[in-house]
């Protein structure tokens, strides 16, 4: 009895030891096999580098806006260049239908308005460069008013010609007058829309350097467009008024 009992106890102790070794080995292997803590949630737990924004905001590049505006101005210049070339050819041929007329008074008013608008815009641009946003807003509002008055004077000029019996057909000179002024008015309308964008930008003051740089660049490229429209109109005014 004693001998058999001792052997049974020894076998039981040996079995317990073996089970302990097996469970201990598997536990250490599971925790140390991949070098991770079992309580860290495995691959589902976010890492610090994973929390960094994969798509950071793109930096503002002023040169991109300047290049796009330059390309737009070249397209406008080519458009009017083709029209001016056709005008010169027909005016030189002196066809029987070519009947020039004196420019109506609203056209002279338009010329004064667009020159004034360029001057006013220049003051607004200077205010933006000095970060004087309230003053810039006032100057840009005045520029917008001058632009709207310019388009209104163009409409009055069309009414004056139609009352005189001068229409798009029947007289190539009158046709060119309508085409030149209408196409130019559409481009001025685009400039007024761009002025509205500047006004929205300057409604609220800001101290952020990036936002200030954006406003200065926008005022610069819109200024290029606006002054270009002014110079273009003066060229058309000289062409229609003195090259007949």
PDB file of C-alpha atoms in Angstrom, residues 157-237:
ATOM      1  CA  UNK A 157     -24.305 103.152 -77.211  1.00  0.00           C
ATOM      2  CA  UNK A 158     -26.036 100.171 -78.837  1.00  0.00           C
ATOM      3  CA  UNK A 159     -29.426 101.788 -78.268  1.00  0.00           C
ATOM      4  CA  UNK A 160     -28.162 105.034 -79.826  1.00  0.00           C
ATOM      5  CA  UNK A 161     -26.946 103.209 -82.932  1.00  0.00           C
ATOM      6  CA  UNK A 162     -30.156 101.219 -83.331  1.00  0.00           C
ATOM      7  CA  UNK A 163     -32.214 104.410 -83.109  1.00  0.00           C
ATOM      8  CA  UNK A 164     -30.067 105.844 -85.892  1.00  0.00           C
ATOM      9  CA  UNK A 165     -30.823 102.829 -88.088  1.00  0.00           C
ATOM     10  CA  UNK A 166     -27.341 101.315 -87.768  1.00  0.00           C
ATOM     11  CA  UNK A 167     -27.500  97.560 -87.199  1.00  0.00           C
ATOM     12  CA  UNK A 168     -25.194  94.576 -87.317  1.00  0.00           C
ATOM     13  CA  UNK A 169     -26.051  93.792 -90.946  1.00  0.00           C
ATOM     14  CA  UNK A 170     -25.816  96.054 -93.967  1.00  0.00           C
ATOM     15  CA  UNK A 171     -22.743  97.992 -92.843  1.00  0.00           C
ATOM     16  CA  UNK A 172     -19.480  96.133 -92.031  1.00  0.00           C
ATOM     17  CA  UNK A 173     -18.233  99.044 -89.934  1.00  0.00           C
ATOM     18  CA  UNK A 174     -21.336  98.933 -87.755  1.00  0.00           C
ATOM     19  CA  UNK A 175     -21.018  95.155 -87.575  1.00  0.00           C
ATOM     20  CA  UNK A 176     -17.452  95.403 -86.297  1.00  0.00           C
ATOM     21  CA  UNK A 177     -18.515  98.051 -83.796  1.00  0.00           C
ATOM     22  CA  UNK A 178     -21.154  95.755 -82.315  1.00  0.00           C
ATOM     23  CA  UNK A 179     -18.812  92.758 -82.289  1.00  0.00           C
ATOM     24  CA  UNK A 180     -15.887  94.610 -80.716  1.00  0.00           C
ATOM     25  CA  UNK A 181     -17.947  96.251 -78.009  1.00  0.00           C
ATOM     26  CA  UNK A 182     -20.009  93.136 -77.239  1.00  0.00           C
ATOM     27  CA  UNK A 183     -17.022  90.780 -76.925  1.00  0.00           C
ATOM     28  CA  UNK A 184     -15.144  93.316 -74.838  1.00  0.00           C
ATOM     29  CA  UNK A 185     -18.169  93.850 -72.567  1.00  0.00           C
ATOM     30  CA  UNK A 186     -18.364  90.091 -71.944  1.00  0.00           C
ATOM     31  CA  UNK A 187     -14.723  90.046 -70.860  1.00  0.00           C
ATOM     32  CA  UNK A 188     -15.278  93.064 -68.620  1.00  0.00           C
ATOM     33  CA  UNK A 189     -18.195  91.201 -67.057  1.00  0.00           C
ATOM     34  CA  UNK A 190     -15.791  88.351 -66.286  1.00  0.00           C
ATOM     35  CA  UNK A 191     -13.502  90.876 -64.611  1.00  0.00           C
ATOM     36  CA  UNK A 192     -16.403  92.131 -62.486  1.00  0.00           C
ATOM     37  CA  UNK A 193     -17.045  88.564 -61.330  1.00  0.00           C
ATOM     38  CA  UNK A 194     -13.371  88.286 -60.378  1.00  0.00           C
ATOM     39  CA  UNK A 195     -13.700  91.575 -58.476  1.00  0.00           C
ATOM     40  CA  UNK A 196     -16.580  90.013 -56.555  1.00  0.00           C
ATOM     41  CA  UNK A 197     -14.211  87.225 -55.486  1.00  0.00           C
ATOM     42  CA  UNK A 198     -11.731  89.773 -54.149  1.00  0.00           C
ATOM     43  CA  UNK A 199     -14.513  91.553 -52.260  1.00  0.00           C
ATOM     44  CA  UNK A 200     -15.585  88.305 -50.609  1.00  0.00           C
ATOM     45  CA  UNK A 201     -11.982  87.635 -49.604  1.00  0.00           C
ATOM     46  CA  UNK A 202     -11.647  91.060 -47.993  1.00  0.00           C
ATOM     47  CA  UNK A 203     -14.983  91.157 -46.160  1.00  0.00           C
ATOM     48  CA  UNK A 204     -13.371  89.876 -42.965  1.00  0.00           C
ATOM     49  CA  UNK A 205      -9.920  90.954 -41.752  1.00  0.00           C
ATOM     50  CA  UNK A 206      -7.288  88.313 -41.124  1.00  0.00           C
ATOM     51  CA  UNK A 207      -3.819  88.063 -39.622  1.00  0.00           C
ATOM     52  CA  UNK A 208      -2.927  84.696 -41.158  1.00  0.00           C
ATOM     53  CA  UNK A 209       0.138  85.088 -43.347  1.00  0.00           C
ATOM     54  CA  UNK A 210      -0.997  82.430 -45.810  1.00  0.00           C
ATOM     55  CA  UNK A 211      -4.399  84.076 -46.297  1.00  0.00           C
ATOM     56  CA  UNK A 212      -2.783  87.504 -46.711  1.00  0.00           C
ATOM     57  CA  UNK A 213      -0.477  86.083 -49.393  1.00  0.00           C
ATOM     58  CA  UNK A 214      -3.460  84.565 -51.210  1.00  0.00           C
ATOM     59  CA  UNK A 215      -5.280  87.899 -51.201  1.00  0.00           C
ATOM     60  CA  UNK A 216      -2.252  89.743 -52.518  1.00  0.00           C
ATOM     61  CA  UNK A 217      -1.749  87.229 -55.323  1.00  0.00           C
ATOM     62  CA  UNK A 218      -5.437  87.340 -56.257  1.00  0.00           C
ATOM     63  CA  UNK A 219      -5.399  91.132 -56.343  1.00  0.00           C
ATOM     64  CA  UNK A 220      -2.301  91.039 -58.531  1.00  0.00           C
ATOM     65  CA  UNK A 221      -3.595  88.622 -61.186  1.00  0.00           C
ATOM     66  CA  UNK A 222      -7.066  90.199 -61.323  1.00  0.00           C
ATOM     67  CA  UNK A 223      -5.314  93.552 -61.683  1.00  0.00           C
ATOM     68  CA  UNK A 224      -3.418  92.227 -64.683  1.00  0.00           C
ATOM     69  CA  UNK A 225      -6.689  91.207 -66.272  1.00  0.00           C
ATOM     70  CA  UNK A 226      -8.490  94.437 -65.428  1.00  0.00           C
ATOM     71  CA  UNK A 227      -5.728  96.731 -66.683  1.00  0.00           C
ATOM     72  CA  UNK A 228      -5.422  94.590 -69.807  1.00  0.00           C
ATOM     73  CA  UNK A 229      -9.104  95.142 -70.502  1.00  0.00           C
ATOM     74  CA  UNK A 230      -8.554  98.883 -70.122  1.00  0.00           C
ATOM     75  CA  UNK A 231      -5.610  98.963 -72.532  1.00  0.00           C
ATOM     76  CA  UNK A 232      -7.521  96.764 -74.963  1.00  0.00           C
ATOM     77  CA  UNK A 233     -10.501  99.100 -74.919  1.00  0.00           C
ATOM     78  CA  UNK A 234      -8.329 102.144 -75.597  1.00  0.00           C
ATOM     79  CA  UNK A 235      -6.892 100.312 -78.612  1.00  0.00           C
ATOM     80  CA  UNK A 236     -10.385  99.495 -79.880  1.00  0.00           C
ATOM     81  CA  UNK A 237     -11.498 103.077 -79.290  1.00  0.00           C
TER      82      UNK A 237
END
